[in-house]
Amino acid sequence: MSATAALGRQAPGGRARRGPAAERVARRTRALPGRGLAAFFALALLAGLCFAGLLSHPPVLRVIGVAGAASALAGALSLSARLPVRGALAGGARVAVVLAGAYLALRAAGLPARLAAPWRWGSLAHELGGGLSALNGLWPYDGPSAKARLALMLVLPATLVPAATLGFWPAAARAGARRALAAMLLLGLYAVGVMNASQAGWRAQGVALLALLFVWGLAWQAGVSHRGRAAAWALAVLVLSLLGAGALRSRTPIVDFHEWNPFGAAYPATSFDWNQVYGPLPWPNSAERMVSVRARAPSLWWATTLDRFDGVAFVRSGAQPLHEELPSVERNPRWFTRASFTIRGLSSAQLLSPGRVIGASLAGPSLPRLQPVAADGTLSLAGGALQSGSSYTVTAYAPRPSAAEMAAAPPVFPAAYLPYVELELPGGSGAAVSARSAAGAARIEASAYAGVFALARRLASGAASQYAVVARVERFLGEGFRYSLDPARTTYPLVSFLLRERAGYCQQFSGAMALLLRLDGIPARVAAGFTAGTRDPATGAYEVTAQDAHAWVETYFEGIGWVPFDPTPPAPAARSGDGLPPLESAGAERLRHRASPVRALPSRALAAGVPAGRRAPGRGGLPWLALAGPLALALALAWRLAVARRARGAFAGDADVALRELRRALALARVPVAPETTLAQLERRLLLTHGKDAGRYVRLLRELRYGGARVAPGLPGARERRLLRRSLAAGRGPLTRLRLLLAMPAGGASPFGRRGRRAARR
């Protein structure tokens, strides 16, 4: 018999002839595709964990439970092919299996049993509607709504159960199309999670995904004779994809869909008047992006300071009190920071900054001239506002001291800071007074601010340090006051806010705190700008909208500088009226630091309070430790099933598996074999061209196949296969070595162990 005929004997119709044992093995394999089940479970787990990353603190055990329930459903559907019944009865049994698997998956996702009954589906729809309405579109979702978390988790069974049903329904008709659709469902679930999650670990995810798709694609292809070639192509695609992704990866999107607006300007110009008015909200309250910010950490983006209290409100004066940086403040190297801003819809002559501006550089079309840095550390443009798309980078000094450092600061300040403890009184000549002098205190007690003055003195009574007074005032504003965008209009808004109404938004809270501190003789001013905004996981930038406009307080500490405090409480999650999101919902809650001295450190508040979706790059990510174990187990199981399947069929008839392996290996090594070549001739030829190891392998195969000379047990084994691969791959590079390894797996796939020899003798 020729070597070619031995290596691939075909039956009529193009199918290789197999013995009875081989047919039994093939039937069992078709009935229970173990590799397909392993690949499905691993793909479902990977996609489920990626999607669950849309929730802060994703419920990993629930994801594993849903993936396990869907995989159990897939296995049950595969086993249903063995049912002794056919027709409608078998179909009904499979439908019952699908319903049972769906129930288990829903329960694993967290659905209460009371809502799973069909007569309670109306209540379930109401619960899901409430959960969807509670989602704010910021990922990961970290809100308090349990209904919202349940609504997201139910997407897993709604996707995995249909995927398991399509992929493992025991019907030959259109099986390939159904399995492709099942893979598309899993990929869609994975893509939704990945597009809204951190980029951390994307390489590991891509490698795992490609490997699992490879196993999935070949799971049912028992007769494929070019698995090694397919694996080599998959590896090449993987390498090229990683290289291409690394080359294309950048902070700037290739296609920025945020910029699409075919019917008008990209962004309408929006301007802000930062002076305080204390009436109904004076600022735009839309979701339109104002700026995009790239910084190492979130911050309050400073636009201006309001240094003058004009008898009613805090406003910016025409000339700032200070004209130079005072030598009493020694700059701490730890408090220098840098941020880059890209203009979107903001029209402003003031540049934003994370602190006192040290330097700035502009980039973009039609750039105006920069004015000198103002005495308060702000920076403005001399020739109008920047256009949309223009950008600038600011280096700033932003003190972030600890509570202990602030408590240790002496309660003194240079005379140049006196304007920051003064206020104008209503009905006066416009001259500012200070509570630090007896005459000034007497004038305040005779004014409309007498009650506020008494409150300030009461809060400062017995305080051990200036910081203790600041902490008491901030704590006071956090107790018994409520957030409202529609405060009452009064003649003296801050008096009404502190003594009667006790309701307002950031302007009332910041103005009241600055006023109380000045009445206690502590330098204070109001700062205005924006909160950090929402971090885009895809770009790493903080997207700041009009809803992030905000006002807070800055207090001067000797030897430290101006330190920010945010007394505004969180806005309510929902409110009546215009239905617009509350002003501080995007930033005030995570940046405020009231109620205790420890929380008065802004940098600590930022590190502890930023929701997971807005963390700095690298902080977030999926629970890979939970994924690594099941994924490795699934891949190992798939490999073991493939090896066992090949070994079981090796000597069921005429050793088709071993001979096909040798044929593929010779083709990969580019060793042509003529149809009339016998195994003995091939042995002599390989002995001359590739050495004794290649010739010996063919000799052992020939002797075992045709019952020749007695061969020692276990030969040829793993060592002989390795020597053959080495001989065939000599001088052909690492890719050929890999392809030969995939075509002839090391050790386990060899049919020539003791069980293989016993099967051959039978």
PDB file of N, CA and C in Angstrom, residues 339-414:
ATOM      1  N   ALA A 339      -2.787  70.369  34.051  1.00  0.00           N
ATOM      2  CA  ALA A 339      -4.001  69.887  33.400  1.00  0.00           C
ATOM      3  C   ALA A 339      -4.106  70.521  32.026  1.00  0.00           C
ATOM      4  N   SER A 340      -4.667  69.764  31.076  1.00  0.00           N
ATOM      5  CA  SER A 340      -4.888  70.251  29.714  1.00  0.00           C
ATOM      6  C   SER A 340      -6.384  70.338  29.459  1.00  0.00           C
ATOM      7  N   PHE A 341      -6.815  71.456  28.892  1.00  0.00           N
ATOM      8  CA  PHE A 341      -8.233  71.730  28.656  1.00  0.00           C
ATOM      9  C   PHE A 341      -8.467  71.911  27.157  1.00  0.00           C
ATOM     10  N   THR A 342      -9.515  71.276  26.640  1.00  0.00           N
ATOM     11  CA  THR A 342      -9.948  71.454  25.257  1.00  0.00           C
ATOM     12  C   THR A 342     -11.331  72.082  25.261  1.00  0.00           C
ATOM     13  N   ILE A 343     -11.475  73.219  24.595  1.00  0.00           N
ATOM     14  CA  ILE A 343     -12.739  73.952  24.599  1.00  0.00           C
ATOM     15  C   ILE A 343     -13.765  73.212  23.748  1.00  0.00           C
ATOM     16  N   ARG A 344     -14.963  73.060  24.285  1.00  0.00           N
ATOM     17  CA  ARG A 344     -16.083  72.485  23.544  1.00  0.00           C
ATOM     18  C   ARG A 344     -17.156  73.544  23.351  1.00  0.00           C
ATOM     19  N   GLY A 345     -17.975  73.757  24.359  1.00  0.00           N
ATOM     20  CA  GLY A 345     -19.047  74.725  24.224  1.00  0.00           C
ATOM     21  C   GLY A 345     -18.911  75.943  25.108  1.00  0.00           C
ATOM     22  N   LEU A 346     -17.810  76.084  25.807  1.00  0.00           N
ATOM     23  CA  LEU A 346     -17.643  77.182  26.758  1.00  0.00           C
ATOM     24  C   LEU A 346     -17.125  78.433  26.051  1.00  0.00           C
ATOM     25  N   SER A 347     -17.755  79.550  26.343  1.00  0.00           N
ATOM     26  CA  SER A 347     -17.269  80.844  25.872  1.00  0.00           C
ATOM     27  C   SER A 347     -16.885  81.649  27.095  1.00  0.00           C
ATOM     28  N   SER A 348     -15.586  81.780  27.318  1.00  0.00           N
ATOM     29  CA  SER A 348     -15.121  82.444  28.527  1.00  0.00           C
ATOM     30  C   SER A 348     -13.759  83.056  28.284  1.00  0.00           C
ATOM     31  N   ALA A 349     -13.567  84.242  28.827  1.00  0.00           N
ATOM     32  CA  ALA A 349     -12.257  84.882  28.763  1.00  0.00           C
ATOM     33  C   ALA A 349     -11.328  84.370  29.847  1.00  0.00           C
ATOM     34  N   GLN A 350     -11.878  83.673  30.860  1.00  0.00           N
ATOM     35  CA  GLN A 350     -11.050  83.122  31.930  1.00  0.00           C
ATOM     36  C   GLN A 350     -10.622  81.703  31.575  1.00  0.00           C
ATOM     37  N   LEU A 351      -9.368  81.395  31.773  1.00  0.00           N
ATOM     38  CA  LEU A 351      -8.878  80.039  31.605  1.00  0.00           C
ATOM     39  C   LEU A 351      -9.165  79.241  32.872  1.00  0.00           C
ATOM     40  N   LEU A 352      -9.493  77.974  32.690  1.00  0.00           N
ATOM     41  CA  LEU A 352      -9.711  77.099  33.838  1.00  0.00           C
ATOM     42  C   LEU A 352      -8.372  76.561  34.330  1.00  0.00           C
ATOM     43  N   SER A 353      -8.342  76.191  35.603  1.00  0.00           N
ATOM     44  CA  SER A 353      -7.100  75.716  36.203  1.00  0.00           C
ATOM     45  C   SER A 353      -7.433  74.902  37.443  1.00  0.00           C
ATOM     46  N   PRO A 354      -6.593  73.926  37.806  1.00  0.00           N
ATOM     47  CA  PRO A 354      -6.801  73.195  39.056  1.00  0.00           C
ATOM     48  C   PRO A 354      -6.320  73.942  40.290  1.00  0.00           C
ATOM     49  N   GLY A 355      -5.764  75.129  40.130  1.00  0.00           N
ATOM     50  CA  GLY A 355      -5.282  75.914  41.262  1.00  0.00           C
ATOM     51  C   GLY A 355      -4.710  77.235  40.774  1.00  0.00           C
ATOM     52  N   ARG A 356      -3.868  77.843  41.600  1.00  0.00           N
ATOM     53  CA  ARG A 356      -3.252  79.119  41.241  1.00  0.00           C
ATOM     54  C   ARG A 356      -2.343  78.925  40.038  1.00  0.00           C
ATOM     55  N   VAL A 357      -2.572  79.694  38.973  1.00  0.00           N
ATOM     56  CA  VAL A 357      -1.844  79.510  37.717  1.00  0.00           C
ATOM     57  C   VAL A 357      -0.391  79.938  37.888  1.00  0.00           C
ATOM     58  N   ILE A 358       0.517  79.065  37.467  1.00  0.00           N
ATOM     59  CA  ILE A 358       1.940  79.380  37.429  1.00  0.00           C
ATOM     60  C   ILE A 358       2.362  79.697  35.992  1.00  0.00           C
ATOM     61  N   GLY A 359       1.824  78.962  35.034  1.00  0.00           N
ATOM     62  CA  GLY A 359       2.135  79.181  33.636  1.00  0.00           C
ATOM     63  C   GLY A 359       1.117  78.492  32.762  1.00  0.00           C
ATOM     64  N   ALA A 360       1.021  78.912  31.489  1.00  0.00           N
ATOM     65  CA  ALA A 360       0.045  78.330  30.579  1.00  0.00           C
ATOM     66  C   ALA A 360       0.555  78.454  29.153  1.00  0.00           C
ATOM     67  N   SER A 361       0.093  77.542  28.282  1.00  0.00           N
ATOM     68  CA  SER A 361       0.408  77.590  26.852  1.00  0.00           C
ATOM     69  C   SER A 361      -0.850  77.270  26.077  1.00  0.00           C
ATOM     70  N   LEU A 362      -1.057  77.959  24.937  1.00  0.00           N
ATOM     71  CA  LEU A 362      -2.258  77.812  24.121  1.00  0.00           C
ATOM     72  C   LEU A 362      -1.932  77.059  22.843  1.00  0.00           C
ATOM     73  N   ALA A 363      -2.970  76.397  22.279  1.00  0.00           N
ATOM     74  CA  ALA A 363      -2.834  75.725  20.988  1.00  0.00           C
ATOM     75  C   ALA A 363      -4.183  75.774  20.294  1.00  0.00           C
ATOM     76  N   GLY A 364      -4.189  76.102  18.999  1.00  0.00           N
ATOM     77  CA  GLY A 364      -5.442  76.138  18.267  1.00  0.00           C
ATOM     78  C   GLY A 364      -5.492  77.317  17.320  1.00  0.00           C
ATOM     79  N   PRO A 365      -6.634  77.459  16.589  1.00  0.00           N
ATOM     80  CA  PRO A 365      -6.755  78.531  15.607  1.00  0.00           C
ATOM     81  C   PRO A 365      -7.076  79.873  16.260  1.00  0.00           C
ATOM     82  N   SER A 366      -6.605  80.946  15.649  1.00  0.00           N
ATOM     83  CA  SER A 366      -6.946  82.316  16.052  1.00  0.00           C
ATOM     84  C   SER A 366      -6.754  82.521  17.552  1.00  0.00           C
ATOM     85  N   LEU A 367      -5.549  82.295  18.024  1.00  0.00           N
ATOM     86  CA  LEU A 367      -5.298  82.365  19.458  1.00  0.00           C
ATOM     87  C   LEU A 367      -5.195  83.819  19.913  1.00  0.00           C
ATOM     88  N   PRO A 368      -5.918  84.189  20.974  1.00  0.00           N
ATOM     89  CA  PRO A 368      -5.776  85.539  21.526  1.00  0.00           C
ATOM     90  C   PRO A 368      -4.519  85.625  22.391  1.00  0.00           C
ATOM     91  N   ARG A 369      -4.273  86.802  22.864  1.00  0.00           N
ATOM     92  CA  ARG A 369      -3.101  87.028  23.705  1.00  0.00           C
ATOM     93  C   ARG A 369      -3.470  86.796  25.166  1.00  0.00           C
ATOM     94  N   LEU A 370      -2.531  86.237  25.920  1.00  0.00           N
ATOM     95  CA  LEU A 370      -2.732  85.998  27.340  1.00  0.00           C
ATOM     96  C   LEU A 370      -2.384  87.242  28.142  1.00  0.00           C
ATOM     97  N   GLN A 371      -3.219  87.573  29.096  1.00  0.00           N
ATOM     98  CA  GLN A 371      -2.897  88.638  30.036  1.00  0.00           C
ATOM     99  C   GLN A 371      -1.941  88.103  31.103  1.00  0.00           C
ATOM    100  N   PRO A 372      -1.294  88.964  31.844  1.00  0.00           N
ATOM    101  CA  PRO A 372      -0.482  88.482  32.976  1.00  0.00           C
ATOM    102  C   PRO A 372      -1.366  87.784  34.013  1.00  0.00           C
ATOM    103  N   VAL A 373      -0.753  86.880  34.748  1.00  0.00           N
ATOM    104  CA  VAL A 373      -1.485  86.191  35.807  1.00  0.00           C
ATOM    105  C   VAL A 373      -1.944  87.205  36.845  1.00  0.00           C
ATOM    106  N   ALA A 374      -3.236  87.148  37.195  1.00  0.00           N
ATOM    107  CA  ALA A 374      -3.784  88.101  38.157  1.00  0.00           C
ATOM    108  C   ALA A 374      -3.243  87.826  39.550  1.00  0.00           C
ATOM    109  N   ALA A 375      -3.462  88.785  40.450  1.00  0.00           N
ATOM    110  CA  ALA A 375      -2.936  88.668  41.811  1.00  0.00           C
ATOM    111  C   ALA A 375      -3.510  87.471  42.544  1.00  0.00           C
ATOM    112  N   ASP A 376      -4.748  87.088  42.223  1.00  0.00           N
ATOM    113  CA  ASP A 376      -5.356  85.939  42.903  1.00  0.00           C
ATOM    114  C   ASP A 376      -4.989  84.618  42.252  1.00  0.00           C
ATOM    115  N   GLY A 377      -4.149  84.641  41.206  1.00  0.00           N
ATOM    116  CA  GLY A 377      -3.710  83.405  40.568  1.00  0.00           C
ATOM    117  C   GLY A 377      -4.542  82.985  39.387  1.00  0.00           C
ATOM    118  N   THR A 378      -5.522  83.784  38.969  1.00  0.00           N
ATOM    119  CA  THR A 378      -6.321  83.453  37.794  1.00  0.00           C
ATOM    120  C   THR A 378      -5.672  84.034  36.546  1.00  0.00           C
ATOM    121  N   LEU A 379      -6.100  83.517  35.391  1.00  0.00           N
ATOM    122  CA  LEU A 379      -5.505  83.930  34.124  1.00  0.00           C
ATOM    123  C   LEU A 379      -6.611  84.168  33.116  1.00  0.00           C
ATOM    124  N   SER A 380      -6.537  85.269  32.375  1.00  0.00           N
ATOM    125  CA  SER A 380      -7.569  85.637  31.405  1.00  0.00           C
ATOM    126  C   SER A 380      -6.946  85.903  30.054  1.00  0.00           C
ATOM    127  N   LEU A 381      -7.808  85.937  29.040  1.00  0.00           N
ATOM    128  CA  LEU A 381      -7.400  86.239  27.678  1.00  0.00           C
ATOM    129  C   LEU A 381      -7.591  87.719  27.406  1.00  0.00           C
ATOM    130  N   ALA A 382      -6.730  88.273  26.586  1.00  0.00           N
ATOM    131  CA  ALA A 382      -6.823  89.692  26.278  1.00  0.00           C
ATOM    132  C   ALA A 382      -7.719  89.963  25.076  1.00  0.00           C
ATOM    133  N   GLY A 383      -7.951  88.980  24.233  1.00  0.00           N
ATOM    134  CA  GLY A 383      -8.700  89.237  22.999  1.00  0.00           C
ATOM    135  C   GLY A 383      -9.894  88.344  22.813  1.00  0.00           C
ATOM    136  N   GLY A 384     -10.751  88.191  23.790  1.00  0.00           N
ATOM    137  CA  GLY A 384     -11.948  87.378  23.643  1.00  0.00           C
ATOM    138  C   GLY A 384     -11.740  85.945  24.075  1.00  0.00           C
ATOM    139  N   ALA A 385     -12.697  85.093  23.706  1.00  0.00           N
ATOM    140  CA  ALA A 385     -12.697  83.702  24.149  1.00  0.00           C
ATOM    141  C   ALA A 385     -12.059  82.801  23.105  1.00  0.00           C
ATOM    142  N   LEU A 386     -11.633  81.635  23.532  1.00  0.00           N
ATOM    143  CA  LEU A 386     -11.088  80.636  22.627  1.00  0.00           C
ATOM    144  C   LEU A 386     -12.209  79.974  21.839  1.00  0.00           C
ATOM    145  N   GLN A 387     -11.894  79.545  20.608  1.00  0.00           N
ATOM    146  CA  GLN A 387     -12.864  78.853  19.785  1.00  0.00           C
ATOM    147  C   GLN A 387     -12.964  77.392  20.196  1.00  0.00           C
ATOM    148  N   SER A 388     -14.087  76.781  19.809  1.00  0.00           N
ATOM    149  CA  SER A 388     -14.259  75.361  20.072  1.00  0.00           C
ATOM    150  C   SER A 388     -13.172  74.562  19.363  1.00  0.00           C
ATOM    151  N   GLY A 389     -12.558  73.641  20.072  1.00  0.00           N
ATOM    152  CA  GLY A 389     -11.456  72.854  19.546  1.00  0.00           C
ATOM    153  C   GLY A 389     -10.093  73.349  19.974  1.00  0.00           C
ATOM    154  N   SER A 390     -10.004  74.607  20.409  1.00  0.00           N
ATOM    155  CA  SER A 390      -8.734  75.116  20.920  1.00  0.00           C
ATOM    156  C   SER A 390      -8.419  74.467  22.261  1.00  0.00           C
ATOM    157  N   SER A 391      -7.162  74.429  22.598  1.00  0.00           N
ATOM    158  CA  SER A 391      -6.766  73.785  23.850  1.00  0.00           C
ATOM    159  C   SER A 391      -5.656  74.588  24.507  1.00  0.00           C
ATOM    160  N   TYR A 392      -5.487  74.360  25.779  1.00  0.00           N
ATOM    161  CA  TYR A 392      -4.406  74.991  26.530  1.00  0.00           C
ATOM    162  C   TYR A 392      -4.017  74.092  27.689  1.00  0.00           C
ATOM    163  N   THR A 393      -2.789  74.238  28.120  1.00  0.00           N
ATOM    164  CA  THR A 393      -2.248  73.474  29.238  1.00  0.00           C
ATOM    165  C   THR A 393      -1.820  74.444  30.328  1.00  0.00           C
ATOM    166  N   VAL A 394      -2.215  74.128  31.545  1.00  0.00           N
ATOM    167  CA  VAL A 394      -1.967  75.014  32.683  1.00  0.00           C
ATOM    168  C   VAL A 394      -1.128  74.268  33.718  1.00  0.00           C
ATOM    169  N   THR A 395      -0.092  74.929  34.185  1.00  0.00           N
ATOM    170  CA  THR A 395       0.641  74.460  35.362  1.00  0.00           C
ATOM    171  C   THR A 395       0.190  75.301  36.547  1.00  0.00           C
ATOM    172  N   ALA A 396      -0.210  74.634  37.616  1.00  0.00           N
ATOM    173  CA  ALA A 396      -0.832  75.347  38.734  1.00  0.00           C
ATOM    174  C   ALA A 396      -0.268  74.864  40.057  1.00  0.00           C
ATOM    175  N   TYR A 397      -0.504  75.696  41.067  1.00  0.00           N
ATOM    176  CA  TYR A 397      -0.129  75.362  42.442  1.00  0.00           C
ATOM    177  C   TYR A 397      -1.423  75.207  43.237  1.00  0.00           C
ATOM    178  N   ALA A 398      -1.696  73.981  43.694  1.00  0.00           N
ATOM    179  CA  ALA A 398      -2.950  73.671  44.368  1.00  0.00           C
ATOM    180  C   ALA A 398      -2.648  72.989  45.695  1.00  0.00           C
ATOM    181  N   PRO A 399      -2.589  73.738  46.793  1.00  0.00           N
ATOM    182  CA  PRO A 399      -2.304  73.120  48.097  1.00  0.00           C
ATOM    183  C   PRO A 399      -3.363  72.097  48.483  1.00  0.00           C
ATOM    184  N   ARG A 400      -2.923  70.945  48.940  1.00  0.00           N
ATOM    185  CA  ARG A 400      -3.797  69.897  49.455  1.00  0.00           C
ATOM    186  C   ARG A 400      -3.237  69.418  50.801  1.00  0.00           C
ATOM    187  N   PRO A 401      -3.278  70.264  51.819  1.00  0.00           N
ATOM    188  CA  PRO A 401      -2.667  69.899  53.101  1.00  0.00           C
ATOM    189  C   PRO A 401      -3.535  68.913  53.871  1.00  0.00           C
ATOM    190  N   SER A 402      -2.934  68.267  54.829  1.00  0.00           N
ATOM    191  CA  SER A 402      -3.681  67.393  55.725  1.00  0.00           C
ATOM    192  C   SER A 402      -4.353  68.224  56.807  1.00  0.00           C
ATOM    193  N   ALA A 403      -5.290  67.599  57.513  1.00  0.00           N
ATOM    194  CA  ALA A 403      -5.963  68.292  58.606  1.00  0.00           C
ATOM    195  C   ALA A 403      -4.963  68.718  59.680  1.00  0.00           C
ATOM    196  N   ALA A 404      -3.966  67.873  59.942  1.00  0.00           N
ATOM    197  CA  ALA A 404      -2.973  68.222  60.958  1.00  0.00           C
ATOM    198  C   ALA A 404      -2.156  69.438  60.543  1.00  0.00           C
ATOM    199  N   GLU A 405      -1.794  69.523  59.263  1.00  0.00           N
ATOM    200  CA  GLU A 405      -1.035  70.677  58.789  1.00  0.00           C
ATOM    201  C   GLU A 405      -1.851  71.961  58.914  1.00  0.00           C
ATOM    202  N   MET A 406      -3.150  71.890  58.595  1.00  0.00           N
ATOM    203  CA  MET A 406      -3.981  73.084  58.720  1.00  0.00           C
ATOM    204  C   MET A 406      -4.200  73.454  60.182  1.00  0.00           C
ATOM    205  N   ALA A 407      -4.357  72.457  61.042  1.00  0.00           N
ATOM    206  CA  ALA A 407      -4.553  72.745  62.463  1.00  0.00           C
ATOM    207  C   ALA A 407      -3.307  73.377  63.082  1.00  0.00           C
ATOM    208  N   ALA A 408      -2.143  73.041  62.536  1.00  0.00           N
ATOM    209  CA  ALA A 408      -0.896  73.594  63.086  1.00  0.00           C
ATOM    210  C   ALA A 408      -0.583  74.988  62.547  1.00  0.00           C
ATOM    211  N   ALA A 409      -1.313  75.450  61.531  1.00  0.00           N
ATOM    212  CA  ALA A 409      -1.033  76.770  60.962  1.00  0.00           C
ATOM    213  C   ALA A 409      -1.386  77.859  61.971  1.00  0.00           C
ATOM    214  N   PRO A 410      -0.538  78.858  62.183  1.00  0.00           N
ATOM    215  CA  PRO A 410      -0.841  79.934  63.151  1.00  0.00           C
ATOM    216  C   PRO A 410      -1.996  80.805  62.646  1.00  0.00           C
ATOM    217  N   PRO A 411      -2.823  81.323  63.558  1.00  0.00           N
ATOM    218  CA  PRO A 411      -3.993  82.135  63.162  1.00  0.00           C
ATOM    219  C   PRO A 411      -3.609  83.580  62.860  1.00  0.00           C
ATOM    220  N   VAL A 412      -2.635  83.755  62.003  1.00  0.00           N
ATOM    221  CA  VAL A 412      -2.186  85.090  61.617  1.00  0.00           C
ATOM    222  C   VAL A 412      -2.109  85.133  60.100  1.00  0.00           C
ATOM    223  N   PHE A 413      -2.007  86.340  59.543  1.00  0.00           N
ATOM    224  CA  PHE A 413      -1.845  86.488  58.102  1.00  0.00           C
ATOM    225  C   PHE A 413      -1.258  87.862  57.832  1.00  0.00           C
ATOM    226  N   PRO A 414      -0.604  88.040  56.695  1.00  0.00           N
ATOM    227  CA  PRO A 414      -0.012  89.350  56.378  1.00  0.00           C
ATOM    228  C   PRO A 414      -1.096  90.412  56.209  1.00  0.00           C
TER     229      PRO A 414
END
